[in-house]
Amino acid sequence: MSKAPILSVRGLTRTYDTAQGGLTVLKGVDLDVYPGELVGLIGPSGSGKSSLLHAAGLLEKPTSGTVAIDGEQVGDLDERARTRLRLGRIGFVYQFHHLLPEFDARDNVALPMRIAGVAQDEARKRAAVTLTALGLGERLTHQPAQLSGGEQQRVAIGRALANGPRLLLADEPTGNLDPTTSQSVFESLRDLAKTTGVAALIATHNMELAGHMDRVFALKDGHLEQREAQSHAY
Ligand SMILES: Nc1ncnc2c1ncn2[C@@H]1O[C@H](COP(=O)(O)OP(=O)(O)OP(=O)(O)O)[C@@H](O)[C@H]1O
C-alpha cells in the first residue's frame, strides 16, 4: 500500500499487575492500518483485543513499544495533548452504544462537536448529514429508547465519526445485534470508511464479519498473526 499508515504500532507490550504477579497479554505487537482500510482483530476472549484497542486509542499507556497516529508518536505527549488527539482524530464504537438517553439521535452525534468547540446550529446540521448518510434521516429527533438496537448502534457510529477522526476503533460493534442487523450496521461502517478514508480497527468474535474486512489479524499468545480475509460479497 502506497499511502502512509494512519495507525502505526511497533513492539507494543502490555503487562497487567495482578495478585498472581505480572500478566503479559501483548508481547510485541506490530500493526499498520491505512486510510480507508478495515482491519479485523480476532482472538478468543481474554487474548488482548481490547488491550490493543485501548493502547491504540490512547486510553491506556502500553508497558513498552510505540503508537503513532498520522505519523505523530504519541508516547511522549502529556495527558492534555493525548485527550486533544483522542477527541479530534480518534473515534470509538463499543459493543453497547453508551448513548445519552435524554439526548435525541442528532444531539448525541452533535455532542463531541460541541465539546470540540463547534457552535450548536452547525453541530446539529453536521450531525443530521452524518445520520442521514447512516440511513437515519427520519430518526434525528428520536431518543435512544425510541430506536432499535441497530439504529442505536448507527447513532453510536455517527457519534464516533462526529469530529472527522482519522482512526476508528471498534470493540465488538455488532456484538449485541442479530445477524441481519449486524450485517447492515457493518455495511454502514464499511461504506463510511471507504467514503471518509478513516482507518478502522475492529475487534470482533464474528468470523462472518471478519471475512468481509480488508485484512484480518488474530491475537495469539500476545502476538498478531495475519489471517486470510475470505472476502465475498453479501
Ligand atoms: N486492568 C486489568 N488488570 C488486570 N488484568 C487485566 C486488566 N485488563 C485486562 N486484563 C486481563 O488481560 C487479558 C486480556 O484482556 P482483554 O480485555 O484485552 O481481552 P479481549 O481479547 O478483549 O477479551 P474479550 O473478547 O473477552 O473482550 C484478560 O485475561 C484480562 O483478564
CSV table of C-alpha atoms and ligand atoms in Angstrom, one decimal:
chain,number,residue,atom,x,y,z
A,1,MET,CA,0.0,0.0,0.0
A,2,SER,CA,1.5,3.3,-1.0
A,3,LYS,CA,-0.1,5.7,1.4
A,4,ALA,CA,1.3,6.3,4.9
A,5,PRO,CA,-0.5,4.4,7.7
A,6,ILE,CA,-2.8,6.3,10.0
A,7,LEU,CA,-2.2,3.9,12.9
A,8,SER,CA,1.3,2.5,13.3
A,9,VAL,CA,2.1,0.3,16.3
A,10,ARG,CA,5.5,-1.1,17.0
A,11,GLY,CA,6.7,-3.6,19.6
A,12,LEU,CA,3.7,-3.0,21.8
A,13,THR,CA,3.7,-4.9,25.1
A,14,ARG,CA,1.1,-4.7,27.9
A,15,THR,CA,1.6,-6.3,31.3
A,16,TYR,CA,-1.1,-6.0,34.0
A,17,ASP,CA,-0.2,-6.2,37.7
A,18,THR,CA,-2.4,-8.9,39.2
A,19,ALA,CA,-2.5,-10.6,42.6
A,20,GLN,CA,-0.7,-13.5,41.0
A,21,GLY,CA,2.0,-11.3,39.6
A,22,GLY,CA,2.5,-9.7,36.1
A,23,LEU,CA,0.2,-10.8,33.3
A,24,THR,CA,1.6,-10.0,29.9
A,25,VAL,CA,-1.2,-10.0,27.3
A,26,LEU,CA,0.6,-8.2,24.4
A,27,LYS,CA,4.1,-9.4,23.8
A,28,GLY,CA,5.4,-7.2,20.9
A,29,VAL,CA,2.6,-6.2,18.5
A,30,ASP,CA,3.4,-4.5,15.2
A,31,LEU,CA,0.5,-3.2,13.1
A,32,ASP,CA,-0.2,-0.6,10.5
A,33,VAL,CA,-3.7,0.5,9.4
A,34,TYR,CA,-4.1,2.5,6.3
A,35,PRO,CA,-6.6,5.2,5.1
A,36,GLY,CA,-10.0,3.7,4.2
A,37,GLU,CA,-8.9,0.3,5.4
A,38,LEU,CA,-11.0,-2.0,7.6
A,39,VAL,CA,-8.8,-4.3,9.7
A,40,GLY,CA,-10.4,-7.1,11.7
A,41,LEU,CA,-9.0,-8.2,15.1
A,42,ILE,CA,-10.0,-11.6,16.2
A,43,GLY,CA,-9.0,-13.9,19.0
A,44,PRO,CA,-10.5,-15.7,22.0
A,45,SER,CA,-11.9,-13.9,25.0
A,46,GLY,CA,-9.0,-12.6,27.1
A,47,SER,CA,-6.5,-12.7,24.2
A,48,GLY,CA,-5.9,-8.9,24.5
A,49,LYS,CA,-8.1,-7.4,21.7
A,50,SER,CA,-9.4,-4.6,24.0
A,51,SER,CA,-6.0,-4.0,25.5
A,52,LEU,CA,-4.6,-3.4,22.0
A,53,LEU,CA,-7.6,-1.1,21.1
A,54,HIS,CA,-7.1,0.9,24.4
A,55,ALA,CA,-3.4,1.4,23.7
A,56,ALA,CA,-4.1,2.4,20.0
A,57,GLY,CA,-6.8,4.8,21.2
A,58,LEU,CA,-4.6,6.4,23.8
A,59,LEU,CA,-6.9,5.4,26.6
A,60,GLU,CA,-4.1,3.4,28.3
A,61,LYS,CA,-0.3,3.6,28.0
A,62,PRO,CA,1.4,0.4,26.9
A,63,THR,CA,4.1,-1.1,29.0
A,64,SER,CA,6.6,-0.7,26.2
A,65,GLY,CA,6.5,0.0,22.4
A,66,THR,CA,5.2,2.9,20.4
A,67,VAL,CA,2.0,4.1,18.9
A,68,ALA,CA,1.9,6.7,16.1
A,69,ILE,CA,-1.2,8.4,14.8
A,70,ASP,CA,-0.8,10.0,11.4
A,71,GLY,CA,3.0,9.8,11.9
A,72,GLU,CA,2.9,11.5,15.2
A,73,GLN,CA,4.5,9.5,18.1
A,74,VAL,CA,2.1,9.7,21.0
A,75,GLY,CA,4.2,8.2,23.7
A,76,ASP,CA,5.7,11.4,25.0
A,77,LEU,CA,2.6,13.5,24.9
A,78,ASP,CA,1.1,14.7,28.2
A,79,GLU,CA,-2.4,13.8,29.2
A,80,ARG,CA,-3.9,17.0,27.8
A,81,ALA,CA,-2.3,16.5,24.4
A,82,ARG,CA,-3.5,12.9,24.3
A,83,THR,CA,-7.0,13.9,25.2
A,84,ARG,CA,-7.0,16.5,22.4
A,85,LEU,CA,-5.7,14.0,19.9
A,86,ARG,CA,-8.3,11.5,21.0
A,87,LEU,CA,-11.1,13.9,20.6
A,88,GLY,CA,-10.0,15.2,17.2
A,89,ARG,CA,-8.6,12.2,15.5
A,90,ILE,CA,-9.9,9.0,17.1
A,91,GLY,CA,-13.5,7.7,17.2
A,92,PHE,CA,-14.6,4.8,19.4
A,93,VAL,CA,-17.5,2.4,18.9
A,94,TYR,CA,-18.3,-0.1,21.7
A,95,GLN,CA,-20.5,-3.2,21.9
A,96,PHE,CA,-23.0,-1.2,24.0
A,97,HIS,CA,-23.7,2.1,22.5
A,98,HIS,CA,-23.4,4.3,25.6
A,99,LEU,CA,-25.7,7.0,24.1
A,100,LEU,CA,-27.0,9.6,26.4
A,101,PRO,CA,-30.7,8.6,27.0
A,102,GLU,CA,-32.0,12.1,27.4
A,103,PHE,CA,-30.5,13.4,24.2
A,104,ASP,CA,-32.0,12.7,20.8
A,105,ALA,CA,-30.0,11.0,18.0
A,106,ARG,CA,-28.9,14.3,16.5
A,107,ASP,CA,-27.7,15.8,19.8
A,108,ASN,CA,-25.9,12.6,20.7
A,109,VAL,CA,-23.9,12.9,17.4
A,110,ALA,CA,-23.5,16.7,17.9
A,111,LEU,CA,-22.1,16.4,21.4
A,112,PRO,CA,-18.5,15.6,20.5
A,113,MET,CA,-18.5,18.5,18.1
A,114,ARG,CA,-19.8,20.8,20.8
A,115,ILE,CA,-17.0,19.6,23.1
A,116,ALA,CA,-14.6,20.4,20.3
A,117,GLY,CA,-16.0,24.0,20.1
A,118,VAL,CA,-18.4,23.8,17.2
A,119,ALA,CA,-21.5,26.1,17.6
A,120,GLN,CA,-24.8,24.3,18.3
A,121,ASP,CA,-26.5,25.0,15.0
A,122,GLU,CA,-23.6,23.9,13.0
A,123,ALA,CA,-23.0,20.8,15.1
A,124,ARG,CA,-26.7,19.8,14.6
A,125,LYS,CA,-26.5,20.4,10.9
A,126,ARG,CA,-23.4,18.3,10.5
A,127,ALA,CA,-24.9,15.6,12.8
A,128,ALA,CA,-28.0,15.5,10.6
A,129,VAL,CA,-25.9,15.0,7.5
A,130,THR,CA,-23.9,12.1,9.1
A,131,LEU,CA,-27.1,10.4,10.4
A,132,THR,CA,-28.7,10.7,7.0
A,133,ALA,CA,-25.7,9.0,5.5
A,134,LEU,CA,-26.2,6.2,8.0
A,135,GLY,CA,-29.8,5.9,6.9
A,136,LEU,CA,-31.3,7.6,10.0
A,137,GLY,CA,-32.6,10.8,8.3
A,138,GLU,CA,-36.1,10.1,9.6
A,139,ARG,CA,-34.9,9.4,13.2
A,140,LEU,CA,-33.0,12.6,14.0
A,141,THR,CA,-35.2,13.6,17.0
A,142,HIS,CA,-35.7,10.1,18.4
A,143,GLN,CA,-34.2,9.4,21.8
A,144,PRO,CA,-32.2,6.2,22.1
A,145,ALA,CA,-35.1,4.3,23.8
A,146,GLN,CA,-37.2,5.1,20.7
A,147,LEU,CA,-34.7,3.5,18.4
A,148,SER,CA,-34.0,-0.2,17.5
A,149,GLY,CA,-30.7,-1.8,18.6
A,150,GLY,CA,-29.3,-1.4,15.1
A,151,GLU,CA,-30.4,2.2,14.8
A,152,GLN,CA,-28.8,3.0,18.2
A,153,GLN,CA,-25.5,1.4,17.0
A,154,ARG,CA,-25.7,3.5,13.9
A,155,VAL,CA,-26.0,6.6,16.0
A,156,ALA,CA,-23.0,5.5,18.0
A,157,ILE,CA,-21.1,5.2,14.8
A,158,GLY,CA,-22.2,8.7,13.8
A,159,ARG,CA,-21.0,10.0,17.2
A,160,ALA,CA,-17.6,8.3,16.7
A,161,LEU,CA,-17.3,9.9,13.3
A,162,ALA,CA,-18.6,13.3,14.5
A,163,ASN,CA,-15.3,15.1,14.6
A,164,GLY,CA,-14.0,13.6,11.4
A,165,PRO,CA,-11.5,11.2,13.0
A,166,ARG,CA,-8.6,9.7,11.1
A,167,LEU,CA,-8.9,6.4,13.1
A,168,LEU,CA,-11.9,4.5,14.1
A,169,LEU,CA,-11.6,1.9,16.9
A,170,ALA,CA,-14.4,-0.5,17.4
A,171,ASP,CA,-14.8,-3.2,20.1
A,172,GLU,CA,-17.5,-5.7,19.1
A,173,PRO,CA,-19.6,-3.0,17.4
A,174,THR,CA,-22.2,-5.5,16.4
A,175,GLY,CA,-21.9,-7.8,19.4
A,176,ASN,CA,-25.4,-7.4,20.7
A,177,LEU,CA,-27.2,-7.4,17.4
A,178,ASP,CA,-29.0,-10.1,15.4
A,179,PRO,CA,-27.1,-11.4,12.3
A,180,THR,CA,-29.1,-9.4,9.7
A,181,THR,CA,-28.9,-6.1,11.7
A,182,SER,CA,-25.3,-6.8,12.5
A,183,GLN,CA,-24.5,-7.1,8.8
A,184,SER,CA,-26.3,-3.9,7.8
A,185,VAL,CA,-24.6,-1.9,10.6
A,186,PHE,CA,-21.3,-3.3,9.4
A,187,GLU,CA,-22.1,-2.3,5.9
A,188,SER,CA,-22.8,1.3,7.1
A,189,LEU,CA,-19.4,1.2,8.8
A,190,ARG,CA,-17.6,-0.1,5.8
A,191,ASP,CA,-19.3,2.5,3.4
A,192,LEU,CA,-18.3,5.3,5.7
A,193,ALA,CA,-14.7,4.1,6.0
A,194,LYS,CA,-14.5,4.0,2.2
A,195,THR,CA,-16.0,7.4,1.7
A,196,THR,CA,-14.3,9.2,4.5
A,197,GLY,CA,-10.9,7.4,4.3
A,198,VAL,CA,-11.0,6.7,8.0
A,199,ALA,CA,-8.8,3.8,9.1
A,200,ALA,CA,-10.8,1.3,11.1
A,201,LEU,CA,-9.6,-1.4,13.5
A,202,ILE,CA,-12.4,-3.6,14.6
A,203,ALA,CA,-12.3,-6.3,17.3
A,204,THR,CA,-14.9,-9.0,16.7
A,205,HIS,CA,-15.8,-12.5,17.6
A,206,ASN,CA,-18.0,-12.6,14.4
A,207,MET,CA,-16.0,-14.5,11.8
A,208,GLU,CA,-18.5,-13.8,9.1
A,209,LEU,CA,-17.9,-10.1,9.5
A,210,ALA,CA,-14.2,-10.5,9.9
A,211,GLY,CA,-14.3,-12.2,6.5
A,212,HIS,CA,-15.5,-9.0,4.9
A,213,MET,CA,-12.7,-6.8,6.2
A,214,ASP,CA,-9.7,-5.9,4.1
A,215,ARG,CA,-7.3,-7.7,6.4
A,216,VAL,CA,-7.7,-9.8,9.5
A,217,PHE,CA,-5.3,-10.5,12.3
A,218,ALA,CA,-5.7,-13.0,15.1
A,219,LEU,CA,-4.2,-12.3,18.6
A,220,LYS,CA,-2.4,-15.5,19.7
A,221,ASP,CA,-0.2,-15.7,22.7
A,222,GLY,CA,0.3,-12.0,22.7
A,223,HIS,CA,1.3,-11.7,19.0
A,224,LEU,CA,-0.6,-10.8,15.9
A,225,GLU,CA,-0.9,-13.4,13.1
A,226,GLN,CA,-2.4,-12.4,9.8
A,227,ARG,CA,-5.3,-14.5,8.6
A,228,GLU,CA,-6.8,-14.7,5.2
A,229,ALA,CA,-9.8,-12.4,4.8
A,230,GLN,CA,-12.2,-14.6,2.8
A,231,SER,CA,-14.0,-11.7,1.3
A,232,HIS,CA,-17.2,-12.5,-0.6
A,233,ALA,CA,-20.0,-10.1,-1.4
A,234,TYR,CA,-23.1,-10.1,0.7
B,1,LIG,N1,-6.8,-3.8,34.3
B,1,LIG,C1,-6.5,-5.1,34.2
B,1,LIG,N2,-5.9,-5.7,35.3
B,1,LIG,C2,-5.6,-7.0,35.2
B,1,LIG,N3,-5.8,-7.8,34.2
B,1,LIG,C3,-6.4,-7.3,33.1
B,1,LIG,C4,-6.8,-5.9,33.1
B,1,LIG,N4,-7.4,-5.6,31.9
B,1,LIG,C5,-7.4,-6.8,31.2
B,1,LIG,N5,-6.8,-7.8,32.0
B,1,LIG,C6,-6.6,-9.2,31.5
B,1,LIG,O1,-5.9,-9.2,30.3
B,1,LIG,C7,-6.4,-10.2,29.4
B,1,LIG,C8,-6.8,-9.5,28.1
B,1,LIG,O2,-8.0,-8.7,28.3
B,1,LIG,P1,-8.7,-8.0,27.1
B,1,LIG,O3,-9.9,-7.3,27.6
B,1,LIG,O4,-7.7,-7.2,26.3
B,1,LIG,O5,-9.1,-9.3,26.2
B,1,LIG,P2,-10.1,-9.4,25.0
B,1,LIG,O6,-9.4,-10.2,23.9
B,1,LIG,O7,-10.6,-8.0,24.6
B,1,LIG,O8,-11.3,-10.2,25.6
B,1,LIG,P3,-12.9,-10.2,25.2
B,1,LIG,O9,-13.0,-10.8,23.8
B,1,LIG,O10,-13.5,-11.1,26.3
B,1,LIG,O11,-13.4,-8.8,25.3
B,1,LIG,C9,-7.5,-10.8,30.2
B,1,LIG,O12,-7.1,-12.1,30.7
B,1,LIG,C10,-7.9,-9.9,31.2
B,1,LIG,O13,-8.4,-10.6,32.4
